[in-house]
């Protein structure tokens, strides 16, 4: 049976608590299908819009008005860590696949116009230069985690290369990205004339992947992420404060301060009309060059109104179901509403959380057969440690991974046995799959230990001439004692090895006699 859940977070505790149970509950996981119910509450949190990230293992929430991030473990059902940063965090996003066991990169927009990247499985933290003039209020990551988009109150959107930002080398192999600018934006999208209020990336992983932005200028713009090209401009009835994209990238939904919803259909009949003939219109009207310079007015019939009573407030957050038939909306009144997309109207109120619902996300559906994960799972986040990149410091790097770079995760299943016919099996692969330690590996280690003890050189005569006589004699005595102790240890190891071999032979003899 398929189970569909959603998670919601609020901006502040309820003024009048509905019950003693939810007095301090600020993050909640609810079941949407088949039977609506509250599944798991999390306490001690208050989040602004665009400040909640959910993975398969953790929930990460940036705290309202603070430079603090709360990390919650979904497995344990409680708070795992409180992480403080040097700048106030104003937005969050996560780069990593849904089936990668929570392993990925947490991206934080700051009040100073920077982006901070935290590898949650290694603790490595990278900070970009202050490329925005004002705070980074919205973030989005492309489906394949190649591009990062940051939107600010300065009306600009920057497109970054995530591989370049995370690279240990100053140079970058990203197309269109010079080696001297590996931590600078690939593109700057500057068609908006007011503060960016919402930003979402599409579901495609090809070079035609799109992103959609909304701003205080009552416009909604569709972009090509890889090229930074403006594809379409849609004029909205008012300024949208939240966005959601159809799973097939055929439309988007915009939420407004009056609680209404606007459907922007990219394939609507009057949206695909161009100066060319009907037979020449491209299959995807977003990429029709004749429409790129012409703003399109959103259709009035696609503007869905909320119920007049009760008042549900501004639409602060939107989220679509996996099949694109249900739209969830979080309102400033604390209500979570359900909209039926096929009939294009408000359906019902699912829950009342008692405080403004600032973040809302429908979780991946559970119950699909033959679901395979990545084989690793993040059990506990590694707290960040700041690391300066060569490009930001003006230094150079040869691209070598530091010796202190450690990846921490759990294997979620038994490792597959190495192939007996494969030529790619190395000594490391064999040791990794061995139940303890291979005998040849132990023998090699003992040989290296013995050889290092026999090749230790005594202090040279030149060194002796520069030392007082008493110190030189003491050093010689210490070296001799170390050599003798190592020789004794080696002899004992050899005796143990011989005894083990004799015991194995006797055991094999007993088994043969018993058989």
Coordinates of C-alpha atoms in Angstrom, one line a residue:
X1 CA 0.0 0.0 0.0
X2 CA 1.3 3.4 -0.9
X3 CA 1.7 5.9 1.9
X4 CA 1.9 9.7 1.3
X5 CA 3.2 12.1 4.0
X6 CA 3.9 15.8 4.3
X7 CA 6.0 17.9 6.7
X8 CA 5.1 21.4 7.8
X9 CA 6.9 23.9 10.0
X10 CA 5.7 27.1 11.6
X11 CA 7.2 30.5 12.3
X12 CA 6.4 30.8 16.0
X13 CA 4.5 29.0 18.7
X14 CA 0.8 29.3 18.9
X15 CA -0.5 32.2 20.9
X16 CA -3.3 30.0 22.3
X17 CA -2.3 26.4 22.3
X18 CA -4.9 23.9 21.1
X19 CA -3.7 21.3 23.6
X20 CA -0.9 20.6 26.0
X21 CA 0.5 18.1 23.4
X22 CA 1.3 20.6 20.7
X23 CA 2.2 23.6 22.8
X24 CA 5.9 23.7 21.7
X25 CA 5.5 21.7 18.5
X26 CA 6.9 23.7 15.5
X27 CA 7.7 20.9 12.9
X28 CA 5.2 18.1 12.2
X29 CA 5.0 15.1 9.9
X30 CA 1.5 14.2 8.8
X31 CA 0.1 11.3 6.8
X32 CA -1.8 12.5 3.8
X33 CA -2.9 9.2 2.3
X34 CA -4.6 6.8 2.9
X35 CA -5.8 8.3 6.3
X36 CA -4.8 11.8 7.4
X37 CA -3.1 11.7 10.8
X38 CA -0.3 13.3 12.8
X39 CA 2.7 11.0 12.8
X40 CA 5.7 12.7 14.4
X41 CA 6.1 16.1 16.1
X42 CA 9.4 17.9 16.6
X43 CA 9.8 20.7 19.2
X44 CA 12.0 23.8 19.8
X45 CA 12.0 25.4 16.4
X46 CA 10.8 28.5 14.6
X47 CA 11.4 28.9 10.9
X48 CA 10.9 31.6 8.3
X49 CA 9.9 30.6 4.7
X50 CA 12.5 28.7 2.7
X51 CA 14.3 27.6 5.8
X52 CA 13.5 23.9 6.1
X53 CA 15.3 20.9 4.5
X54 CA 14.1 17.3 4.7
X55 CA 16.2 14.3 3.7
X56 CA 15.5 10.6 4.3
X57 CA 17.4 10.6 7.5
X58 CA 17.3 14.2 8.9
X59 CA 15.3 17.4 9.2
X60 CA 17.3 20.6 9.2
X61 CA 15.7 23.9 10.2
X62 CA 17.3 27.4 10.2
X63 CA 16.0 29.3 13.2
X64 CA 14.1 32.5 12.7
X65 CA 16.3 35.6 13.1
X66 CA 19.3 33.6 14.3
X67 CA 22.6 32.3 13.0
X68 CA 21.6 28.8 14.2
X69 CA 20.5 25.6 12.5
X70 CA 18.7 22.8 14.3
X71 CA 19.3 19.2 13.1
X72 CA 16.7 16.6 13.9
X73 CA 17.1 12.8 13.4
X74 CA 14.1 11.2 11.8
X75 CA 15.2 7.8 13.0
X76 CA 15.4 8.8 16.7
X77 CA 12.5 11.3 16.5
X78 CA 14.3 14.1 18.3
X79 CA 16.9 16.8 18.1
X80 CA 20.4 15.7 17.2
X81 CA 22.5 18.8 17.1
X82 CA 22.4 22.6 17.3
X83 CA 24.9 24.2 14.9
X84 CA 25.9 27.9 15.0
X85 CA 27.3 29.9 12.1
X86 CA 29.0 33.2 11.8
X87 CA 26.2 34.8 9.8
X88 CA 22.4 34.7 10.1
X89 CA 20.9 32.0 7.8
X90 CA 18.1 33.3 5.7
X91 CA 17.4 30.3 3.3
X92 CA 18.2 26.6 3.0
X93 CA 18.5 24.0 0.2
X94 CA 19.9 20.5 -0.2
X95 CA 22.0 19.0 -3.0
X96 CA 21.7 15.2 -3.1
X97 CA 19.4 12.5 -4.5
X98 CA 16.4 11.4 -2.5
X99 CA 17.6 7.8 -2.4
X100 CA 21.2 8.7 -1.2
X101 CA 20.5 8.1 2.4
X102 CA 20.7 11.7 3.5
X103 CA 24.2 12.1 2.2
X104 CA 24.7 15.4 0.4
X105 CA 25.5 19.1 0.8
X106 CA 23.4 21.6 2.8
X107 CA 23.4 25.0 1.2
X108 CA 22.6 28.1 3.3
X109 CA 22.0 31.6 2.1
X110 CA 23.1 34.3 4.6
X111 CA 22.0 37.8 5.5
X112 CA 25.4 39.1 4.1
X113 CA 24.7 37.9 0.6
X114 CA 26.8 34.7 0.7
X115 CA 26.2 31.0 0.2
X116 CA 27.6 28.5 2.7
X117 CA 28.0 24.9 1.7
X118 CA 28.2 22.2 4.4
X119 CA 29.0 18.6 3.5
X120 CA 26.9 16.8 6.2
X121 CA 28.8 13.5 5.9
X122 CA 32.3 15.0 6.1
X123 CA 31.9 18.3 8.0
X124 CA 33.6 20.3 5.2
X125 CA 32.3 23.9 4.9
X126 CA 32.9 26.3 2.0
X127 CA 31.7 29.9 1.8
X128 CA 31.3 31.9 -1.4
X129 CA 32.2 35.6 -1.7
X130 CA 29.4 38.1 -1.0
X131 CA 28.0 38.2 -4.6
X132 CA 24.6 39.6 -3.6
X133 CA 24.1 43.1 -2.3
X134 CA 21.4 42.0 0.1
X135 CA 20.3 38.8 1.9
X136 CA 19.9 35.5 0.0
X137 CA 16.2 34.8 0.6
X138 CA 15.6 31.9 -1.8
X139 CA 17.7 28.9 -3.0
X140 CA 17.1 26.2 -5.6
X141 CA 19.2 23.2 -6.8
X142 CA 18.9 21.5 -10.2
X143 CA 17.6 18.0 -10.3
X144 CA 21.0 16.5 -10.9
X145 CA 22.7 18.7 -8.2
X146 CA 24.9 20.3 -10.8
X147 CA 23.6 23.9 -10.5
X148 CA 22.8 26.1 -7.5
X149 CA 20.5 29.1 -7.9
X150 CA 20.5 31.9 -5.3
X151 CA 17.9 34.7 -5.3
X152 CA 18.1 37.9 -3.3
X153 CA 16.3 41.0 -2.3
X154 CA 18.6 42.9 -4.7
X155 CA 16.4 41.5 -7.6
X156 CA 19.3 39.3 -9.0
X157 CA 19.6 35.5 -9.3
X158 CA 23.0 33.9 -9.5
X159 CA 23.6 30.5 -11.1
X160 CA 26.6 28.6 -9.6
X161 CA 28.4 25.4 -10.5
X162 CA 28.2 23.1 -7.5
X163 CA 31.2 20.9 -8.6
X164 CA 33.3 24.0 -9.0
X165 CA 32.4 25.3 -5.6
X166 CA 33.2 21.9 -3.9
X167 CA 36.3 21.2 -5.9
X168 CA 39.6 20.9 -4.1
X169 CA 41.3 22.5 -7.1
X170 CA 41.3 26.1 -8.0
X171 CA 40.7 25.3 -11.7
X172 CA 37.3 24.3 -13.0
X173 CA 36.2 22.0 -15.9
X174 CA 32.7 23.4 -16.0
X175 CA 31.8 24.6 -19.5
X176 CA 31.9 28.4 -19.7
X177 CA 33.7 28.7 -16.3
X178 CA 37.2 30.0 -16.3
X179 CA 39.8 28.6 -13.9
X180 CA 40.2 32.0 -12.2
X181 CA 36.5 32.2 -11.3
X182 CA 35.7 28.8 -9.9
X183 CA 33.8 30.4 -7.0
X184 CA 32.1 33.1 -9.0
X185 CA 28.6 32.7 -10.6
X186 CA 28.2 31.1 -14.0
X187 CA 25.4 33.5 -14.9
X188 CA 23.5 36.4 -13.3
X189 CA 19.8 36.5 -14.1
X190 CA 18.7 40.2 -13.8
X191 CA 15.4 40.5 -15.6
X192 CA 13.4 41.1 -12.4
X193 CA 12.9 44.7 -11.1
X194 CA 12.2 43.9 -7.5
X195 CA 13.1 41.5 -4.7
X196 CA 13.0 37.8 -5.5
X197 CA 10.3 36.1 -3.5
X198 CA 10.2 32.5 -4.8
X199 CA 12.6 30.3 -6.8
X200 CA 12.1 26.7 -8.0
X201 CA 14.1 24.3 -10.2
X202 CA 12.5 21.9 -12.7
X203 CA 12.7 18.2 -12.8
X204 CA 14.7 17.6 -15.9
X205 CA 18.4 16.6 -15.8
X206 CA 19.1 17.6 -19.4
X207 CA 20.6 20.8 -20.8
X208 CA 17.1 22.1 -21.3
X209 CA 16.3 22.0 -17.5
X210 CA 14.3 25.1 -16.4
X211 CA 14.0 27.2 -13.3
X212 CA 11.1 29.5 -12.4
X213 CA 11.4 32.7 -10.3
X214 CA 8.8 35.2 -8.9
X215 CA 9.4 38.7 -7.6
X216 CA 7.7 41.7 -6.1
X217 CA 7.2 43.1 -9.6
X218 CA 4.3 40.7 -10.1
X219 CA 6.2 38.7 -12.7
X220 CA 7.1 35.1 -13.1
X221 CA 10.0 34.2 -15.4
X222 CA 11.1 30.8 -16.8
X223 CA 14.9 30.4 -17.3
X224 CA 17.2 27.9 -18.9
X225 CA 19.5 26.9 -16.1
X226 CA 22.5 25.8 -18.1
X227 CA 22.6 28.8 -20.4
X228 CA 21.0 31.5 -18.2
X229 CA 18.6 32.3 -21.1
X230 CA 15.2 33.9 -20.4
X231 CA 12.6 31.7 -21.9
X232 CA 9.2 33.2 -21.0
X233 CA 7.8 36.0 -18.9
X234 CA 4.3 35.7 -17.3
X235 CA 2.5 38.7 -15.7
X236 CA 0.6 37.7 -12.5
X237 CA -2.4 39.4 -10.8
X238 CA -0.1 40.4 -7.9
X239 CA 3.2 39.5 -6.4
X240 CA 3.6 35.8 -5.8
X241 CA 5.2 34.7 -2.5
X242 CA 5.4 30.9 -3.2
X243 CA 5.9 28.6 -6.2
X244 CA 5.5 25.0 -7.1
X245 CA 6.3 23.2 -10.4
X246 CA 4.3 20.5 -12.1
X247 CA 6.2 17.1 -12.1
X248 CA 6.3 17.2 -15.9
X249 CA 7.4 20.8 -16.0
X250 CA 4.3 21.7 -18.0
X251 CA 3.0 24.4 -15.6
X252 CA 3.7 26.1 -12.3
X253 CA 1.5 27.3 -9.4
X254 CA 1.9 30.6 -7.7
X255 CA 0.6 31.5 -4.2
X256 CA -0.5 35.0 -3.2
X257 CA -1.0 37.0 0.0
X258 CA -4.8 36.8 -0.3
X259 CA -4.6 33.0 -0.2
X260 CA -5.4 32.5 -3.9
X261 CA -3.6 30.3 -6.4
X262 CA -2.6 31.1 -10.0
X263 CA -2.1 28.3 -12.5
X264 CA 0.4 29.2 -15.2
X265 CA 0.0 26.7 -18.0
X266 CA 3.0 26.8 -20.4
X267 CA 0.9 24.9 -23.0
X268 CA -2.3 26.9 -22.7
X269 CA -3.7 27.6 -26.2
X270 CA -3.1 31.3 -26.2
X271 CA 0.3 30.8 -24.6
X272 CA 1.6 28.9 -27.6
X273 CA 0.4 31.4 -30.2
X274 CA 3.3 33.0 -32.0
X275 CA 4.0 34.9 -35.1
X276 CA 4.7 31.7 -36.9
X277 CA 2.1 29.3 -38.3
X278 CA 0.6 26.6 -36.1
X279 CA 2.6 23.9 -37.9
X280 CA 5.8 25.7 -37.1
X281 CA 5.2 26.0 -33.4
X282 CA 7.8 24.0 -31.5
X283 CA 6.7 21.0 -29.3
X284 CA 7.7 22.9 -26.2
X285 CA 6.5 26.5 -26.3
X286 CA 9.0 27.5 -23.6
X287 CA 11.7 27.3 -26.3
X288 CA 9.9 29.2 -29.0
X289 CA 12.2 32.2 -29.8
X290 CA 9.3 34.3 -31.0
X291 CA 7.7 34.2 -27.5
X292 CA 10.8 35.0 -25.4
X293 CA 10.5 38.8 -25.7
X294 CA 6.7 38.9 -25.3
X295 CA 5.3 38.9 -21.7
X296 CA 2.2 36.8 -21.4
X297 CA -0.7 37.6 -19.1
X298 CA -1.8 34.8 -16.8
X299 CA -5.3 33.6 -17.6
X300 CA -8.1 34.8 -15.4
X301 CA -9.9 31.5 -15.5
X302 CA -6.8 29.9 -13.9
X303 CA -6.9 32.1 -10.9
X304 CA -8.4 30.0 -8.1
X305 CA -10.0 31.7 -5.1
X306 CA -9.9 30.4 -1.5
X307 CA -13.1 30.1 0.5
X308 CA -14.5 33.3 1.9
X309 CA -15.1 31.8 5.3
X310 CA -13.0 30.9 7.2
X311 CA -10.2 33.2 6.1
X312 CA -7.1 31.1 5.6
X313 CA -4.6 33.9 5.1
X314 CA -1.6 34.3 2.8
X315 CA -0.2 31.3 0.9
X316 CA 3.3 31.1 2.4
X317 CA 4.3 27.6 1.0
X318 CA 3.2 25.2 -1.8
X319 CA 3.9 21.6 -2.5
X320 CA 2.7 19.2 -5.2
X321 CA 1.9 15.5 -4.9
X322 CA 4.1 13.1 -6.9
X323 CA 1.4 12.6 -9.5
X324 CA 0.6 16.3 -9.8
X325 CA -3.1 16.0 -8.9
X326 CA -3.1 17.5 -5.4
X327 CA -1.6 20.8 -4.2
X328 CA -1.0 21.6 -0.6
X329 CA -0.8 25.1 0.7
X330 CA 0.5 26.4 4.0
X331 CA -1.2 29.6 5.2
X332 CA -0.4 32.4 7.6
X333 CA -3.5 31.5 9.6
X334 CA -1.9 28.2 10.5
X335 CA -4.1 26.1 8.2
X336 CA -2.9 23.5 5.7
X337 CA -5.3 23.4 2.7
X338 CA -5.7 20.9 -0.1
X339 CA -6.5 22.0 -3.6
X340 CA -7.9 19.6 -6.3
X341 CA -6.0 20.3 -9.5
X342 CA -8.2 18.2 -11.9
X343 CA -11.3 20.2 -10.9
X344 CA -9.3 23.4 -10.3
X345 CA -10.7 24.4 -6.9
X346 CA -10.2 24.4 -3.2
X347 CA -10.9 21.1 -1.6
X348 CA -10.6 21.2 2.2
X349 CA -8.5 22.1 5.2
X350 CA -6.3 19.3 6.3
X351 CA -4.9 20.6 9.6
X352 CA -4.7 23.7 11.7
X353 CA -1.2 24.1 13.3
X354 CA -2.1 27.3 15.2
X355 CA 0.8 29.4 13.8
X356 CA 1.9 30.6 10.3
X357 CA 2.9 27.6 8.2
X358 CA 6.1 28.9 6.6
X359 CA 7.4 25.6 5.0
X360 CA 5.5 22.7 3.5
X361 CA 6.8 19.7 1.6
X362 CA 5.2 16.5 0.4
X363 CA 7.6 13.6 1.1
X364 CA 8.5 10.9 -1.4
X365 CA 5.9 8.2 -1.6
X366 CA 6.5 5.0 0.4
X367 CA 5.5 1.6 -0.7
X368 CA 6.7 1.4 -4.3
X369 CA 8.2 -2.1 -5.0
X370 CA 11.8 -2.7 -6.0
X371 CA 13.0 0.5 -4.5
X372 CA 16.8 0.5 -4.3
X373 CA 18.8 3.0 -2.3
X374 CA 22.4 4.1 -2.6
X375 CA 23.8 1.5 -0.2
X376 CA 24.9 4.1 2.4
X377 CA 23.0 6.0 5.0
X378 CA 23.9 9.1 7.1
X379 CA 23.5 8.0 10.7
X380 CA 24.7 11.3 12.3
X381 CA 25.7 14.6 10.7
X382 CA 29.3 15.7 11.1
X383 CA 29.4 19.3 12.5
X384 CA 31.0 21.7 10.0
X385 CA 34.5 23.0 10.1
X386 CA 35.4 26.0 7.9
X387 CA 37.7 25.4 5.0
X388 CA 39.0 28.2 2.7
X389 CA 39.0 27.3 -1.0
X390 CA 42.0 28.3 -3.1
X391 CA 39.9 30.6 -5.3
X392 CA 38.6 32.7 -2.4
X393 CA 42.1 33.0 -0.8
X394 CA 44.0 33.7 -3.9
X395 CA 46.2 30.6 -3.4
X396 CA 46.7 27.5 -5.4
X397 CA 45.9 23.9 -5.1
X398 CA 46.9 20.8 -6.9
X399 CA 43.5 19.2 -6.4
X400 CA 44.7 16.6 -3.9
X401 CA 42.1 15.5 -1.3
X402 CA 43.4 16.4 2.2
X403 CA 44.4 13.5 4.5
X404 CA 41.9 14.9 7.1
X405 CA 39.0 14.6 4.7
X406 CA 36.8 11.7 6.1
X407 CA 33.5 10.5 4.9
X408 CA 31.3 9.0 7.6
X409 CA 28.2 6.9 6.7
X410 CA 26.6 3.5 7.3
X411 CA 26.3 0.6 4.9
X412 CA 22.6 -0.2 4.6
X413 CA 23.1 -3.7 3.1
X414 CA 25.6 -6.5 2.8
X415 CA 28.3 -5.6 0.3
X416 CA 28.3 -7.7 -2.9
X417 CA 31.0 -10.3 -3.0
X418 CA 33.9 -9.5 -5.4
X419 CA 33.8 -11.3 -8.7
X420 CA 36.1 -14.2 -9.0
X421 CA 36.7 -13.6 -12.7
X422 CA 37.0 -9.8 -12.6
X423 CA 40.4 -8.2 -13.1
X424 CA 39.4 -5.1 -11.2
X425 CA 39.5 -6.8 -7.8
X426 CA 42.3 -5.1 -5.7
X427 CA 43.8 -6.0 -2.4
X428 CA 41.6 -3.2 -0.8
X429 CA 38.4 -4.8 -2.2
X430 CA 39.5 -8.2 -0.9
X431 CA 40.3 -6.8 2.5
X432 CA 37.0 -4.9 2.6
X433 CA 35.0 -8.1 2.0
X434 CA 37.1 -10.3 4.3
X435 CA 35.3 -11.3 7.6
X436 CA 38.4 -10.2 9.6
X437 CA 41.9 -9.6 8.2
X438 CA 43.4 -11.6 5.3
X439 CA 46.4 -13.7 6.2
X440 CA 48.6 -12.2 3.4
X441 CA 47.8 -8.7 4.7
X442 CA 48.9 -9.7 8.2
X443 CA 52.1 -11.4 6.9
X444 CA 53.0 -8.3 4.8
X445 CA 52.4 -6.0 7.8
X446 CA 54.7 -8.1 10.0
X447 CA 57.4 -8.1 7.4
X448 CA 57.3 -4.4 7.0
X449 CA 57.5 -4.0 10.8
X450 CA 60.6 -6.3 11.0
X451 CA 62.3 -4.6 8.0
X452 CA 61.8 -1.2 9.5
X453 CA 63.4 -2.3 12.8
X454 CA 66.5 -3.8 11.0
X455 CA 67.1 -0.8 8.8
X456 CA 67.1 1.8 11.6
X457 CA 70.4 3.7 11.3
X458 CA 72.5 4.6 14.3
X459 CA 73.4 8.2 14.9
X460 CA 76.2 9.3 12.6
X461 CA 79.6 10.3 13.8
X462 CA 79.0 13.9 12.8
X463 CA 76.0 14.0 15.1
X464 CA 78.0 12.4 17.9
X465 CA 80.7 15.1 17.6
X466 CA 78.0 17.8 18.2
X467 CA 76.6 16.1 21.3
X468 CA 78.0 15.9 24.8
X469 CA 79.4 12.4 25.6
X470 CA 76.8 11.6 28.2
X471 CA 73.8 12.3 25.8
X472 CA 75.4 10.3 23.0
X473 CA 75.9 7.3 25.2
X474 CA 72.3 7.5 26.5
X475 CA 70.9 7.7 22.9
X476 CA 73.0 4.6 21.9
X477 CA 71.7 2.7 24.9
X478 CA 68.1 3.6 24.1
X479 CA 68.4 2.5 20.4
X480 CA 70.0 -0.8 21.5
X481 CA 67.2 -1.4 24.0
X482 CA 64.6 -0.7 21.3
X483 CA 66.3 -3.1 18.8
X484 CA 66.4 -5.9 21.4
X485 CA 62.8 -5.5 22.3
X486 CA 61.7 -5.5 18.7
X487 CA 63.8 -8.7 18.1
X488 CA 62.1 -10.4 21.0
X489 CA 58.6 -9.3 19.8
X490 CA 59.4 -10.6 16.3
X491 CA 60.6 -14.0 17.7
X492 CA 57.4 -14.3 19.7
X493 CA 55.3 -13.5 16.7
X494 CA 57.1 -16.2 14.7
X495 CA 56.5 -18.7 17.5
X496 CA 52.8 -17.9 17.6
X497 CA 52.6 -18.3 13.8
X498 CA 54.3 -21.7 14.0
X499 CA 52.0 -22.8 16.8
X500 CA 48.9 -21.7 14.9
X501 CA 50.1 -23.7 11.9
X502 CA 50.6 -26.8 14.0
X503 CA 47.2 -26.4 15.6
X504 CA 45.6 -26.1 12.2
X505 CA 47.4 -29.3 11.0
X506 CA 46.3 -31.2 14.1
X507 CA 42.7 -30.0 13.7
X508 CA 42.6 -31.0 10.1
X509 CA 44.0 -34.4 11.1
X510 CA 41.2 -34.9 13.7
X511 CA 38.6 -34.0 11.1
X512 CA 40.1 -36.4 8.6
X513 CA 40.2 -39.2 11.2
X514 CA 36.6 -38.5 12.3
X515 CA 35.4 -38.5 8.7

